[in-house]
């Protein structure tokens, strides 16, 4: 479609001549409950100035039809002004008023205005999602972050509905079966941050007050929303409690009052991402409303996301990146502040940095080792580039580097810099230099070289200890070796660990130093007794992969679970996983560590990560000749730990889910069926709805779940969640017919929402069923460009990733991927990036298998 992929240069040209004052957007969604209604009426009036009178420009709009275009009282012909992606206008005055009336489409793919019909009660729900550039699916606009404006929304909706937007509503009028909601103007914000949520939502309310330094009182109305059918499970009090703690914390740290009036948080169905920071109207995936028992790690994750989105009210909403090159200026900060805030706001989640080290940084390390890795400050040429840059570099690596920056400049200087940044650039747009400028002011450090090393280069360093001792076992030299394409300055702590009287591994010495260059001597270690374990990057201050000297690695093999400190233990787990991924530790050795020590792991989030990684080790990284044995060992270990876990504990639930994921033998599957039927029982284990679906998935994948049984389970749980689980179970059955049906459901139709695309892909791609799915490798590569061209980019990304034949870990599949890349040099760069990353995962798996065989 012409002009659909806005380039950076076009955005710069438009921003060079335009300043936008206001938008008035009227939406009529009274037709939404009618499934036959494909569109809704959208009318936009935008007031803007032009520094070059007589010039021409364009607005962005993706709509099935444009009814009228009026510029400064002059009527333009939609047939010539609108090309399907842009509304072209010319003859601009110094001050302009443009009105565009269009029929815009309800969405089923999560972009624009998404429409969902609840299977539980037939109710219809709407919500918007726009980042980075889908506001144009709902109203005509200048779709780029640096053309901020005030927005006034008016929404006509069914009378029984609640409607929310970024600002408070000023007036509601009733006319027949409809109500019209008029919302106050927002402060200046970017188009992608506007929001509308509409439907018969269940609403919980609260209020936040704070005395400000000037003697005034800040009043913030709070609300939390979910679908009516989820209301019995909605723990709004917990969510709003975290919200109030977060508001206290961010006001203390940022010294800038929350600028957007109210604070709504809507948990919405079929959401493509975790959450979105729309000011005053944050949206979250409704999977954060827990229908069944979950571990405390899930509650911590939700609280982290609540604080992540709240941090965006300042980093991203108040001060916004000028273009998507500096996406990290909001996402890295929010990712960092999510974990920092869980501790600083005194929530009950005191292990937030353990989770960060074990999970968020694992994502960053993976992304940063792809051939497509990029600097934190990326080169974003256009919107397709931008959509793929919401990745582990921008989020997790950026957050890790900010943690290193706080250690480098000090927390006081860091947060004083943030305060000046907000005051100086409020309601404006910034670039890297703006942030570095205030941090240099507050810290007194020259950050140009730091920025060049950390923000403007790609790749991850590995740090390895080199230890020599004398005849008495005392250290004659401890050095830190750094490798990588770019050698960076690291502020790290080195932990020396030995056994205490109880036999636990505890830190006996902590040495903090700057690591620079290829080799740095740790002078303070000289003469100290050789410890059992040398742990580099203790406390996780910097961003790096850590390795071990031979003696330390041997200590971990014998007693990794004996490390008393949970962050140090999490770092050790992360390190041995990186060794496995890098083909330096056999996959079966990693599995042995998990089977030996995971049962002693106290941190539930770390335990669940170990479960996922152990499955990957067996499915992808182990010698194919050992896979069956590895799978049996995992299932036996899961069963053993399930029986030994404390009844009713999070650990018991985690091991039950792990058993469902690994069950393959008669004993395991017999227990699974017994738990479903009620004929078997594990003391303290509640087989609730979500666990039932996990158990059914195990039976389905083993070919032991009949059509009638699965249909009966769906009938008992005919909800959005139930339909997703049912689709995955059907796709997981080990028959050619099941695979063909899942493939066809996704590939042959563009009607499935992202949630069902993911469910079908997950069931289709079970690694143990690689013999059934191998037939689809060749068709997969043939359809890539068609999928990319015809589907929304969000859906296309799900298909490209979900159906890539990663389980076909052989040279032939690698050759097919290479042949596609060689034969399609002109394919969309974003598509080539995805294929290249999945190809790299495949090559990594082959290297790991070679290590495991050896």
Short mmCIF file of C-alpha atoms in Angstrom, two decimals, residues 256-537:
data_model
loop_
_atom_site.label_atom_id
_atom_site.label_comp_id
_atom_site.label_asym_id
_atom_site.label_seq_id
_atom_site.Cartn_x
_atom_site.Cartn_y
_atom_site.Cartn_z
CA UNK A 256 7.29 15.93 39.10
CA UNK A 257 3.57 15.52 39.84
CA UNK A 258 1.72 12.92 37.80
CA UNK A 259 0.53 15.07 34.88
CA UNK A 260 -2.44 13.22 33.40
CA UNK A 261 -5.27 13.60 35.92
CA UNK A 262 -6.82 10.17 36.41
CA UNK A 263 -5.27 6.71 36.28
CA UNK A 264 -7.34 3.93 34.68
CA UNK A 265 -5.93 0.42 34.18
CA UNK A 266 -7.91 -1.78 31.79
CA UNK A 267 -7.25 -5.53 31.44
CA UNK A 268 -8.37 -6.34 27.92
CA UNK A 269 -8.88 -9.53 25.85
CA UNK A 270 -6.70 -10.87 23.03
CA UNK A 271 -3.98 -8.29 23.66
CA UNK A 272 -0.87 -8.71 21.53
CA UNK A 273 1.57 -7.42 24.14
CA UNK A 274 1.90 -7.26 27.92
CA UNK A 275 0.70 -3.69 28.43
CA UNK A 276 0.70 -0.19 26.94
CA UNK A 277 1.38 3.10 28.69
CA UNK A 278 -1.50 5.19 27.34
CA UNK A 279 -1.48 8.18 29.72
CA UNK A 280 -4.45 8.06 32.05
CA UNK A 281 -5.74 4.84 30.45
CA UNK A 282 -3.19 2.01 30.64
CA UNK A 283 -4.10 -1.25 28.92
CA UNK A 284 -2.88 -4.71 30.03
CA UNK A 285 -3.31 -8.22 28.71
CA UNK A 286 -6.12 -9.84 30.65
CA UNK A 287 -4.03 -12.94 31.35
CA UNK A 288 -2.94 -10.86 34.36
CA UNK A 289 -6.40 -11.60 35.76
CA UNK A 290 -5.69 -15.04 37.17
CA UNK A 291 -8.59 -17.46 36.76
CA UNK A 292 -6.77 -20.21 38.64
CA UNK A 293 -3.99 -20.53 41.14
CA UNK A 294 -0.65 -19.18 39.92
CA UNK A 295 2.71 -18.95 41.62
CA UNK A 296 3.92 -15.81 43.32
CA UNK A 297 6.19 -15.23 40.32
CA UNK A 298 3.09 -14.39 38.28
CA UNK A 299 1.98 -11.79 40.84
CA UNK A 300 5.48 -10.32 40.86
CA UNK A 301 5.49 -10.17 37.07
CA UNK A 302 2.17 -8.32 37.05
CA UNK A 303 3.33 -5.86 39.71
CA UNK A 304 6.49 -5.26 37.70
CA UNK A 305 4.42 -4.46 34.61
CA UNK A 306 2.17 -2.11 36.61
CA UNK A 307 5.24 -0.14 37.71
CA UNK A 308 6.85 -0.39 34.24
CA UNK A 309 3.81 1.28 32.67
CA UNK A 310 3.62 3.83 35.48
CA UNK A 311 7.25 4.81 34.90
CA UNK A 312 6.25 5.53 31.30
CA UNK A 313 3.96 8.33 32.50
CA UNK A 314 7.19 10.27 32.90
CA UNK A 315 9.64 8.36 30.66
CA UNK A 316 7.73 8.24 27.37
CA UNK A 317 4.47 10.11 27.92
CA UNK A 318 5.59 13.34 29.57
CA UNK A 319 8.91 13.27 27.68
CA UNK A 320 8.79 11.29 24.44
CA UNK A 321 11.52 10.15 22.02
CA UNK A 322 11.62 12.26 18.87
CA UNK A 323 11.72 9.19 16.61
CA UNK A 324 11.92 5.45 17.15
CA UNK A 325 15.76 5.49 17.04
CA UNK A 326 15.55 6.54 20.69
CA UNK A 327 12.83 4.10 21.70
CA UNK A 328 15.19 3.03 24.50
CA UNK A 329 14.73 6.48 26.11
CA UNK A 330 11.40 5.19 27.34
CA UNK A 331 11.50 1.38 27.21
CA UNK A 332 14.91 0.81 28.81
CA UNK A 333 14.03 3.21 31.60
CA UNK A 334 10.62 1.66 32.21
CA UNK A 335 12.11 -1.84 32.22
CA UNK A 336 14.74 -0.74 34.74
CA UNK A 337 12.24 1.17 36.88
CA UNK A 338 9.85 -1.80 36.96
CA UNK A 339 12.39 -3.82 38.95
CA UNK A 340 13.91 -0.87 40.79
CA UNK A 341 10.43 0.26 41.81
CA UNK A 342 9.37 -3.12 43.21
CA UNK A 343 12.17 -2.73 45.75
CA UNK A 344 12.03 1.04 46.22
CA UNK A 345 8.26 1.19 46.61
CA UNK A 346 8.44 -1.43 49.39
CA UNK A 347 6.19 -3.92 47.67
CA UNK A 348 6.29 -7.47 48.94
CA UNK A 349 8.37 -8.53 45.91
CA UNK A 350 11.82 -8.25 47.46
CA UNK A 351 13.47 -10.57 44.90
CA UNK A 352 12.89 -8.31 41.90
CA UNK A 353 16.58 -8.07 41.02
CA UNK A 354 16.84 -11.87 41.12
CA UNK A 355 14.06 -12.09 38.55
CA UNK A 356 15.72 -9.38 36.49
CA UNK A 357 19.06 -11.19 36.49
CA UNK A 358 17.56 -14.57 35.71
CA UNK A 359 14.85 -13.72 33.19
CA UNK A 360 15.05 -10.24 31.71
CA UNK A 361 18.80 -10.42 31.11
CA UNK A 362 18.47 -13.90 29.61
CA UNK A 363 16.27 -12.31 26.93
CA UNK A 364 18.88 -9.61 26.36
CA UNK A 365 21.77 -12.08 26.08
CA UNK A 366 19.85 -14.11 23.49
CA UNK A 367 18.93 -11.08 21.40
CA UNK A 368 22.40 -9.56 21.62
CA UNK A 369 24.05 -12.66 20.13
CA UNK A 370 21.95 -12.70 16.98
CA UNK A 371 23.66 -11.52 13.80
CA UNK A 372 20.89 -8.90 13.69
CA UNK A 373 21.77 -7.36 17.04
CA UNK A 374 21.92 -3.59 17.12
CA UNK A 375 23.06 -0.82 19.44
CA UNK A 376 20.65 0.29 22.14
CA UNK A 377 20.34 3.53 20.18
CA UNK A 378 19.26 1.92 16.94
CA UNK A 379 19.10 3.04 13.33
CA UNK A 380 15.35 2.98 12.66
CA UNK A 381 14.70 3.77 9.03
CA UNK A 382 10.94 3.31 9.00
CA UNK A 383 7.93 1.91 10.81
CA UNK A 384 8.68 -1.72 9.95
CA UNK A 385 12.07 -1.32 11.60
CA UNK A 386 10.38 0.29 14.59
CA UNK A 387 7.93 -2.56 15.11
CA UNK A 388 10.74 -5.10 15.33
CA UNK A 389 12.78 -2.95 17.68
CA UNK A 390 10.55 -3.67 20.66
CA UNK A 391 13.05 -6.38 21.50
CA UNK A 392 15.43 -7.69 24.12
CA UNK A 393 18.00 -5.00 23.28
CA UNK A 394 15.69 -2.04 23.67
CA UNK A 395 14.05 -3.39 26.82
CA UNK A 396 16.27 -5.73 28.80
CA UNK A 397 19.77 -4.83 27.61
CA UNK A 398 18.93 -1.16 27.87
CA UNK A 399 17.64 -1.67 31.40
CA UNK A 400 20.78 -3.66 32.29
CA UNK A 401 22.98 -0.89 30.96
CA UNK A 402 21.01 1.66 32.99
CA UNK A 403 21.66 -0.44 36.07
CA UNK A 404 25.36 -0.24 35.19
CA UNK A 405 25.00 3.53 34.66
CA UNK A 406 23.49 3.95 38.14
CA UNK A 407 26.51 2.08 39.55
CA UNK A 408 28.80 4.27 37.41
CA UNK A 409 27.42 7.74 38.26
CA UNK A 410 25.68 6.96 41.55
CA UNK A 411 21.96 6.78 42.23
CA UNK A 412 21.71 10.34 43.57
CA UNK A 413 23.19 11.82 40.39
CA UNK A 414 21.09 9.52 38.22
CA UNK A 415 17.75 10.52 39.75
CA UNK A 416 18.65 14.19 40.01
CA UNK A 417 19.37 13.99 36.29
CA UNK A 418 15.95 12.44 35.71
CA UNK A 419 14.27 15.26 37.65
CA UNK A 420 15.97 17.92 35.56
CA UNK A 421 15.16 15.98 32.39
CA UNK A 422 11.43 15.98 33.16
CA UNK A 423 11.30 19.64 34.10
CA UNK A 424 13.37 20.73 31.11
CA UNK A 425 11.55 18.69 28.45
CA UNK A 426 8.01 18.31 29.81
CA UNK A 427 5.48 17.58 27.05
CA UNK A 428 8.29 17.66 24.50
CA UNK A 429 10.47 15.26 22.56
CA UNK A 430 14.10 14.31 23.18
CA UNK A 431 17.13 12.52 21.81
CA UNK A 432 20.10 10.79 23.44
CA UNK A 433 22.08 14.01 23.84
CA UNK A 434 19.33 15.56 25.97
CA UNK A 435 19.53 12.80 28.57
CA UNK A 436 23.32 12.59 28.59
CA UNK A 437 23.51 16.35 29.03
CA UNK A 438 21.59 16.38 32.31
CA UNK A 439 23.41 13.30 33.63
CA UNK A 440 26.75 14.94 32.91
CA UNK A 441 25.55 17.99 34.84
CA UNK A 442 24.53 16.00 37.89
CA UNK A 443 27.35 13.46 37.95
CA UNK A 444 30.26 15.60 36.79
CA UNK A 445 31.32 12.73 34.51
CA UNK A 446 31.97 12.88 30.80
CA UNK A 447 29.51 10.31 29.50
CA UNK A 448 30.44 10.51 25.83
CA UNK A 449 32.88 7.60 25.95
CA UNK A 450 30.53 5.64 28.20
CA UNK A 451 27.70 6.22 25.73
CA UNK A 452 29.86 5.25 22.76
CA UNK A 453 30.79 1.96 24.42
CA UNK A 454 27.42 1.01 25.88
CA UNK A 455 24.69 2.68 23.85
CA UNK A 456 26.16 2.96 20.38
CA UNK A 457 27.77 -0.46 19.94
CA UNK A 458 26.25 -3.94 19.88
CA UNK A 459 27.19 -7.25 21.41
CA UNK A 460 27.74 -8.78 24.84
CA UNK A 461 31.09 -9.28 26.58
CA UNK A 462 32.08 -12.42 28.45
CA UNK A 463 34.10 -12.04 31.66
CA UNK A 464 36.21 -14.98 32.82
CA UNK A 465 38.30 -15.27 36.02
CA UNK A 466 41.88 -16.42 35.71
CA UNK A 467 43.23 -17.66 39.04
CA UNK A 468 46.77 -18.72 39.96
CA UNK A 469 47.80 -19.92 43.40
CA UNK A 470 50.96 -20.86 45.26
CA UNK A 471 51.79 -24.17 46.92
CA UNK A 472 49.84 -23.15 50.03
CA UNK A 473 46.71 -22.42 48.04
CA UNK A 474 46.90 -18.64 48.27
CA UNK A 475 46.09 -16.43 45.28
CA UNK A 476 49.14 -15.13 43.51
CA UNK A 477 47.00 -13.44 40.85
CA UNK A 478 43.32 -13.09 40.08
CA UNK A 479 42.60 -11.46 36.72
CA UNK A 480 39.41 -10.79 34.81
CA UNK A 481 39.59 -11.60 31.10
CA UNK A 482 37.16 -9.77 28.82
CA UNK A 483 36.31 -10.83 25.32
CA UNK A 484 33.93 -9.52 22.68
CA UNK A 485 34.05 -7.41 19.54
CA UNK A 486 34.00 -4.24 21.65
CA UNK A 487 35.75 -4.12 25.02
CA UNK A 488 33.75 -1.98 27.45
CA UNK A 489 34.30 -0.47 30.89
CA UNK A 490 32.54 -2.58 33.54
CA UNK A 491 31.99 -1.68 37.17
CA UNK A 492 31.68 -5.07 38.85
CA UNK A 493 31.84 -6.80 42.19
CA UNK A 494 33.89 -9.98 42.49
CA UNK A 495 32.56 -12.41 45.08
CA UNK A 496 34.79 -15.01 46.73
CA UNK A 497 32.71 -17.88 48.13
CA UNK A 498 33.60 -20.62 50.59
CA UNK A 499 31.70 -23.03 52.80
CA UNK A 500 30.42 -21.98 56.19
CA UNK A 501 29.98 -24.20 59.23
CA UNK A 502 26.74 -25.62 57.77
CA UNK A 503 28.40 -26.47 54.46
CA UNK A 504 26.61 -23.71 52.51
CA UNK A 505 28.48 -21.60 49.97
CA UNK A 506 28.62 -18.05 51.33
CA UNK A 507 30.50 -14.97 50.27
CA UNK A 508 33.60 -14.37 52.34
CA UNK A 509 35.03 -11.45 50.37
CA UNK A 510 33.61 -8.77 48.08
CA UNK A 511 35.92 -6.74 45.84
CA UNK A 512 34.51 -3.93 43.67
CA UNK A 513 36.55 -2.62 40.75
CA UNK A 514 36.50 -1.25 37.22
CA UNK A 515 37.24 -3.79 34.50
CA UNK A 516 38.77 -2.25 31.39
CA UNK A 517 40.44 -3.77 28.37
CA UNK A 518 41.16 -7.43 27.72
CA UNK A 519 42.73 -8.19 31.10
CA UNK A 520 42.27 -6.54 34.49
CA UNK A 521 44.12 -7.68 37.61
CA UNK A 522 42.11 -7.80 40.85
CA UNK A 523 44.85 -6.48 43.09
CA UNK A 524 42.93 -6.87 46.35
CA UNK A 525 42.72 -10.65 45.87
CA UNK A 526 46.48 -11.11 46.19
CA UNK A 527 47.43 -13.39 49.07
CA UNK A 528 43.90 -14.46 49.92
CA UNK A 529 43.10 -18.18 50.26
CA UNK A 530 41.85 -19.77 47.06
CA UNK A 531 38.02 -19.80 47.43
CA UNK A 532 35.73 -22.62 46.36
CA UNK A 533 33.96 -20.27 43.95
CA UNK A 534 34.96 -17.06 42.20
CA UNK A 535 31.80 -15.27 41.06
CA UNK A 536 32.33 -12.36 38.69
CA UNK A 537 29.68 -9.67 38.45
#
